[in-house]
Short mmCIF file of C-alpha atoms and ligand atoms in Angstrom, two decimals:
data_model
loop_
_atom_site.label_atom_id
_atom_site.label_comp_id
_atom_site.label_asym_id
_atom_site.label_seq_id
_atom_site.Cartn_x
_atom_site.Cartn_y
_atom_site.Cartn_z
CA UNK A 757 -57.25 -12.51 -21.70
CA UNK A 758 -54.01 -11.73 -19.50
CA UNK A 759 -52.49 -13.88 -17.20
CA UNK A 760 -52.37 -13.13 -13.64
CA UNK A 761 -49.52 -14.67 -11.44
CA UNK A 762 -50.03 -14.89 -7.84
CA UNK A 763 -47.06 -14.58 -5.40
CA UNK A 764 -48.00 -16.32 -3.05
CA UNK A 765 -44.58 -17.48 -1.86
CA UNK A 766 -43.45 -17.50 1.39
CA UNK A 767 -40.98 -14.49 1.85
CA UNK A 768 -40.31 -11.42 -0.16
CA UNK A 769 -36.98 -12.49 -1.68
CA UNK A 770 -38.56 -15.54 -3.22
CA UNK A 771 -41.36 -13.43 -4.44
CA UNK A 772 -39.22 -11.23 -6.14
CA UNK A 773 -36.84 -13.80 -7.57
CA UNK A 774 -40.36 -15.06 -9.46
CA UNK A 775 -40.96 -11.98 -10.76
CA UNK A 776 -37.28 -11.50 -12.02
CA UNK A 777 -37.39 -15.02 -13.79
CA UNK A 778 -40.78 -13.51 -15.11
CA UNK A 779 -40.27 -10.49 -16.29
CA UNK A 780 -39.49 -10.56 -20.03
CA UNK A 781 -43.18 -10.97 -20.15
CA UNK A 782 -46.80 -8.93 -20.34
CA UNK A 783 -48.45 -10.49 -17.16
CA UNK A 784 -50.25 -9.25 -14.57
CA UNK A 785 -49.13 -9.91 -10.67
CA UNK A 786 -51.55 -10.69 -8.17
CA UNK A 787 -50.17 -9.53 -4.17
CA UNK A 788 -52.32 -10.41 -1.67
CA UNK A 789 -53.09 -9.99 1.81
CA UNK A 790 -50.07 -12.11 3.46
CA UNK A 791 -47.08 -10.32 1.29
CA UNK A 792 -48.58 -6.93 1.54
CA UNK A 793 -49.11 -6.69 5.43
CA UNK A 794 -45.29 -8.50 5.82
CA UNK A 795 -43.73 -6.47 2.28
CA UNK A 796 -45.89 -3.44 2.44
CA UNK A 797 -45.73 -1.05 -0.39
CA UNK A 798 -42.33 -1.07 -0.74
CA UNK A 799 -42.22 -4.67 -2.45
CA UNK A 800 -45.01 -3.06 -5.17
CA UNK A 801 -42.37 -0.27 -5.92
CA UNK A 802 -39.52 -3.55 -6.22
CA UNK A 803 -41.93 -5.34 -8.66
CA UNK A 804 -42.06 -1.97 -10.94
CA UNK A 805 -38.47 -2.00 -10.66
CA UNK A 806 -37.81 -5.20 -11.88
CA UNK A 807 -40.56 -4.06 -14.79
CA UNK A 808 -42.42 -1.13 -14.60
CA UNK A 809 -44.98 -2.63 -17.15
CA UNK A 810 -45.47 -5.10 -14.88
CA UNK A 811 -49.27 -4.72 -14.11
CA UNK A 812 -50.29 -5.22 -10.22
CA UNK A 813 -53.38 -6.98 -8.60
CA UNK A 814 -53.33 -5.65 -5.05
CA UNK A 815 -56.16 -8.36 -3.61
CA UNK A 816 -56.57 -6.60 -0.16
CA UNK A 817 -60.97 -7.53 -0.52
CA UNK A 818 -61.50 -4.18 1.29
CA UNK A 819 -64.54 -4.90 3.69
CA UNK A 820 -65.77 -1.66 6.59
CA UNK A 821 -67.70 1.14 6.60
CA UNK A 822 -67.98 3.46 2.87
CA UNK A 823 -66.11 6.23 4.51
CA UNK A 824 -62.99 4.04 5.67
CA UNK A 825 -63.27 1.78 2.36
CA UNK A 826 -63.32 5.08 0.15
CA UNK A 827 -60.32 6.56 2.20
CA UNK A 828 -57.99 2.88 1.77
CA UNK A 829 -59.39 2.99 -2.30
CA UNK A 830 -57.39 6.12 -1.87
CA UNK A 831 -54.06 5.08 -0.51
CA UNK A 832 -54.23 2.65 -2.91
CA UNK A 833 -54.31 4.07 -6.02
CA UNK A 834 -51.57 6.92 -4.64
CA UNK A 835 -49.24 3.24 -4.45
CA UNK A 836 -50.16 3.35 -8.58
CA UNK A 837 -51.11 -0.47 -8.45
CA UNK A 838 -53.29 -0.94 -11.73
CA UNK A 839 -56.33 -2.93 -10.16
CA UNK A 840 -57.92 -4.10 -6.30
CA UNK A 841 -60.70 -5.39 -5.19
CA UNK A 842 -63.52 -4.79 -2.78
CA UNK A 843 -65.96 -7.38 -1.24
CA UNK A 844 -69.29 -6.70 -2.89
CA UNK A 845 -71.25 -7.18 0.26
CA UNK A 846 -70.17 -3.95 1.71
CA UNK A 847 -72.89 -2.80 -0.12
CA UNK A 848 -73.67 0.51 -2.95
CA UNK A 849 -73.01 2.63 -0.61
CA UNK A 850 -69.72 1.67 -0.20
CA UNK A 851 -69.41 0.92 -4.08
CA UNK A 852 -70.34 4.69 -5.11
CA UNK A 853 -68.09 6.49 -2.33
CA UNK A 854 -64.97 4.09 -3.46
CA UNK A 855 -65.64 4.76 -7.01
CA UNK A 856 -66.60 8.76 -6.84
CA UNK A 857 -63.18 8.97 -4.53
CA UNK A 858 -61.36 7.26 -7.15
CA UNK A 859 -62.66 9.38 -9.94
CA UNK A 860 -60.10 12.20 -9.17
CA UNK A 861 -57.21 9.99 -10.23
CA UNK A 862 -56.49 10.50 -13.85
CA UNK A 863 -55.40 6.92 -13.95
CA UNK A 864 -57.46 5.14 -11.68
CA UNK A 865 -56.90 1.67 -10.68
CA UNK A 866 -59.64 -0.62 -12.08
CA UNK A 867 -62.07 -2.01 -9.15
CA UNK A 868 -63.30 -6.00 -8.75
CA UNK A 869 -65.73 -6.66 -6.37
CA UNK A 870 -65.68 -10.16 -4.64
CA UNK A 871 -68.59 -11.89 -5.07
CA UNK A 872 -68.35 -15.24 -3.48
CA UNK A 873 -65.56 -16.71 -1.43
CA UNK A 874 -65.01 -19.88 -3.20
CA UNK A 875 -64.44 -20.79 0.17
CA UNK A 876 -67.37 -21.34 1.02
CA UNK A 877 -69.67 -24.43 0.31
CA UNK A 878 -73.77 -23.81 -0.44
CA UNK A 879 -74.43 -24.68 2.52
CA UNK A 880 -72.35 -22.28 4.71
CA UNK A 881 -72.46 -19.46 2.59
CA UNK A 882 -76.78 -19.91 2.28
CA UNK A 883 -76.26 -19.90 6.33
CA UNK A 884 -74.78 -15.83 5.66
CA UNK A 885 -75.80 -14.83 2.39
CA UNK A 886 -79.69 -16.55 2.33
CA UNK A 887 -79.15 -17.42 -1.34
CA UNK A 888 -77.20 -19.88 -3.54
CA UNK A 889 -73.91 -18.91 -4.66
CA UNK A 890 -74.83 -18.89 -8.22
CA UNK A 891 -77.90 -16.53 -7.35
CA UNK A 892 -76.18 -13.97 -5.19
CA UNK A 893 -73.31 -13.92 -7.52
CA UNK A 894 -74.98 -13.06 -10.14
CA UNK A 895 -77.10 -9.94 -7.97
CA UNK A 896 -73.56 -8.72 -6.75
CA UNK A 897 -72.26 -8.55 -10.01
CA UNK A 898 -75.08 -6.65 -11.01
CA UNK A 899 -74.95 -4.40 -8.54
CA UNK A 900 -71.07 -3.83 -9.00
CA UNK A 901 -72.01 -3.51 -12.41
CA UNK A 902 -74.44 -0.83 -11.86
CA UNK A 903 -72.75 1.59 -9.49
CA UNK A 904 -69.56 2.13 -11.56
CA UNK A 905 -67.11 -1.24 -11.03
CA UNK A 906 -64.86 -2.58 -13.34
CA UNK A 907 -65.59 -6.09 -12.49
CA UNK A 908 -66.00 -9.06 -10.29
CA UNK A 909 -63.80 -11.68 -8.67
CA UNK A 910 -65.68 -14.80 -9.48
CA UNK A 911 -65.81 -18.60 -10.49
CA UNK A 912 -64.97 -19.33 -13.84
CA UNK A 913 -68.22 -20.85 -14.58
CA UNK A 914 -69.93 -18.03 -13.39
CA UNK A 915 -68.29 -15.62 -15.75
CA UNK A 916 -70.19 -16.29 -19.28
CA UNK A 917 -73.79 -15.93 -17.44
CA UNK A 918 -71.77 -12.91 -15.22
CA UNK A 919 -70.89 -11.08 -18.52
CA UNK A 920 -74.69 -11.89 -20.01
CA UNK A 921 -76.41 -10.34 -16.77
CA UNK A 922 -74.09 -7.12 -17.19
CA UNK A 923 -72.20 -6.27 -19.95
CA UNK A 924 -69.58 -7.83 -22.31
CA UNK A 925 -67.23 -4.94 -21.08
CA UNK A 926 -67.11 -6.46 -17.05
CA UNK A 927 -64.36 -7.99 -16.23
CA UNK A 928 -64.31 -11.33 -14.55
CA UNK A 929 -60.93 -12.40 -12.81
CA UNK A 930 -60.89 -16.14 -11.94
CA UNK A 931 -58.70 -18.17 -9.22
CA UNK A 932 -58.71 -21.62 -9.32
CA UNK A 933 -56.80 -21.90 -12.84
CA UNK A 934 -55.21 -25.10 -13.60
CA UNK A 935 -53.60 -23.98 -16.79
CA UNK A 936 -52.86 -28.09 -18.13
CA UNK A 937 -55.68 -30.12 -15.51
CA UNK A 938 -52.00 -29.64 -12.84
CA UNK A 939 -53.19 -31.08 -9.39
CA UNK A 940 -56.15 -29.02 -8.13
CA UNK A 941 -54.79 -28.95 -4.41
CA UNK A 942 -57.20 -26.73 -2.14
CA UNK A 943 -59.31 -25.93 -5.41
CA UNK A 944 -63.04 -27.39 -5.71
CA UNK A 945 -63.82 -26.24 -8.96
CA UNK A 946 -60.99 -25.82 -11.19
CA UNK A 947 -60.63 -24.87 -14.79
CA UNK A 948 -57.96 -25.09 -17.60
CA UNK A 949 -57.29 -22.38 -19.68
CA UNK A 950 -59.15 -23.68 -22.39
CA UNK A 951 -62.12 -23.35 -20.43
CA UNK A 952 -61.37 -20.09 -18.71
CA UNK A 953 -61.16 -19.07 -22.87
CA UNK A 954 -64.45 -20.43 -23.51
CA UNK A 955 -66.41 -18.81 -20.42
CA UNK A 956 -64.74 -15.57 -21.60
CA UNK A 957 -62.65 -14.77 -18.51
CA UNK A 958 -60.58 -11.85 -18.87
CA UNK A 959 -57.82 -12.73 -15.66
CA UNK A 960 -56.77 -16.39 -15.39
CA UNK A 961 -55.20 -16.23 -11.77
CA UNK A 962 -52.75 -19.07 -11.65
CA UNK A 963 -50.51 -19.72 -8.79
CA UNK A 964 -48.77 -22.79 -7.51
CA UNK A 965 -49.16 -24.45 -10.83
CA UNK A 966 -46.43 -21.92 -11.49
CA UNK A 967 -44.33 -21.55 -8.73
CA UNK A 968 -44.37 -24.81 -8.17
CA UNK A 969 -43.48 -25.58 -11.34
CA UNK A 970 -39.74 -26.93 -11.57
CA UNK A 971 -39.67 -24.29 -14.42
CA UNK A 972 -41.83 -21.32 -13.52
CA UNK A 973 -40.50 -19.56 -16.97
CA UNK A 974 -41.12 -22.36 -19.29
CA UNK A 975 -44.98 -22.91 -17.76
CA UNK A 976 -45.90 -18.98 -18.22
CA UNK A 977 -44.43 -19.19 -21.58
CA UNK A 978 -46.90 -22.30 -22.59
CA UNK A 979 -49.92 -20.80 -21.13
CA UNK A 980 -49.21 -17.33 -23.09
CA UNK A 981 -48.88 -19.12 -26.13
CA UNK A 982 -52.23 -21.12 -25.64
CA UNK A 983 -53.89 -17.68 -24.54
CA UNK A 984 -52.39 -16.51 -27.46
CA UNK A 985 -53.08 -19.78 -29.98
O1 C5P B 133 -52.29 -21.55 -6.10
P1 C5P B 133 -53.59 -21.19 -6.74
O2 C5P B 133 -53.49 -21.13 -8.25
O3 C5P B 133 -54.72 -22.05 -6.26
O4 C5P B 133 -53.82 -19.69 -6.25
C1 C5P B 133 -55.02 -18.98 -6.40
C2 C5P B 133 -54.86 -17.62 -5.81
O5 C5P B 133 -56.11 -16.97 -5.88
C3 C5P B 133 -54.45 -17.60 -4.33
O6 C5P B 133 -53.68 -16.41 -4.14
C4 C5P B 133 -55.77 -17.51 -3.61
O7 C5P B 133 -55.65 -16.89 -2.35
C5 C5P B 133 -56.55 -16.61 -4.57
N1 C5P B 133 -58.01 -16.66 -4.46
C6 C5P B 133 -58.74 -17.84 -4.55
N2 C5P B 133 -60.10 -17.80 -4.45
C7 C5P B 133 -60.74 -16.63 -4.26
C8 C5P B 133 -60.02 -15.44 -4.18
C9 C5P B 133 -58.65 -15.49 -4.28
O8 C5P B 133 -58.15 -18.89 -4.77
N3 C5P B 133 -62.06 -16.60 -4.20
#
């Protein structure tokens, strides 16, 4: 299991003082949409500065035609960020051109595919999807699984049965991580680390229970040492 921090602050600087006070240690960082359209690639090239073993989550959810999706997969992995994600309901079209594009990198960045927006209730995502969320999870993963993906952005308690319906192998990366039961905020269906362990989830994605944290050092250092208990 490795940790993945999200920076999720609101401006580069305090983004980067994070990962300064964070980087005597082996996590992964998760950058997503809001930093990367105002920090661009640049910031990605900071974080390797401050480590360069730093490992990076670039959570863009690609989501348009194969041709454009395979062409952005591309640009992406020339940045060298170690993993990104697609939304699975682009389709296996889209899956196969992203992944055969990719294969020409010698070190490609792995490739998550999002299954459900955790977003969404039944009931609204049923209204676009025509299935439960458990259900169509489970098919997406599948699917990802079968045309070549490394894994699946998913709900912790969707990860055991996601790993049983694929392989052992398929990585499931989970939001929604409250590392100690901290205050679930936005969150509907949190989990501890404990249980993250126990549904077998390979990236814990924990946010404000860390940057909010009075002492963002001290927290990642107790949630490595249960990962690592
Ligand atoms: O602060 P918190 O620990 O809730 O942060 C969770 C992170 O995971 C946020 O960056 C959020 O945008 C992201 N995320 C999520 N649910 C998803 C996909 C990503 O919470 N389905």
């Amino acid at each position: 299991m490795k940790l993945c921090v999200a920076l999720d602050l609101p401006t580069a600087n305090e983004n980067l003082k994070l990962a300064k006070e964070l980087k005597g240690y082996d996590i992964w960082l998760k950058v997503g949409f809001r930093t990367y359209i105002r920090d661009g690639k640049e910031f990605i090239y900071n974080l390797k500065e401050i480590n360069p073993n730093f490992k990076i989550f670039l959570d863009l959810k690609l989501y348009d035609i194969p041709n454009t999706m395979a062409d952005a997969s591309e640009e992406i992995a020339k940045i060298g960020v170690d993993m990104f994600n697609i939304h699975a309901s682009a389709g296996e079209v889209a899956m196969k051109m992203v992944m055969d594009r990719l294969s020409k990198f010698e070190n490609r960045p792995l490739v998550l595919a999002v299954t459900a927006l955790t977003s969404f209730d039944d009931d609204s995502f049923r209204k676009i999807y025509g299935k439960s969320i458990d259900e169509k999870a489970r098919e997406f993963a599948i699917m990802s699984y079968q045309n070549g993906l490394d894994g699946v952005v998913c709900s912790t308690f969707e990860s055991k049965e996601i790993k049983e319906a694929t392989s052992g192998e398929f990585l499931t990366l989970c939001p929604a991580i409250r590392p100690f039961g901290e205050d679930a905020g936005d969150q509907k269906r949190v989990a501890t680390i404990e249980v993250a362990e126990e549904e077998l989830v390979d990236f814990p994605v924990v946010g404000r229970p860390i940057y909010r944290d009075t002492n963002p050092t001290q927290k990642v250092k107790e949630i490595l040492s249960k990962i690592e208990d």
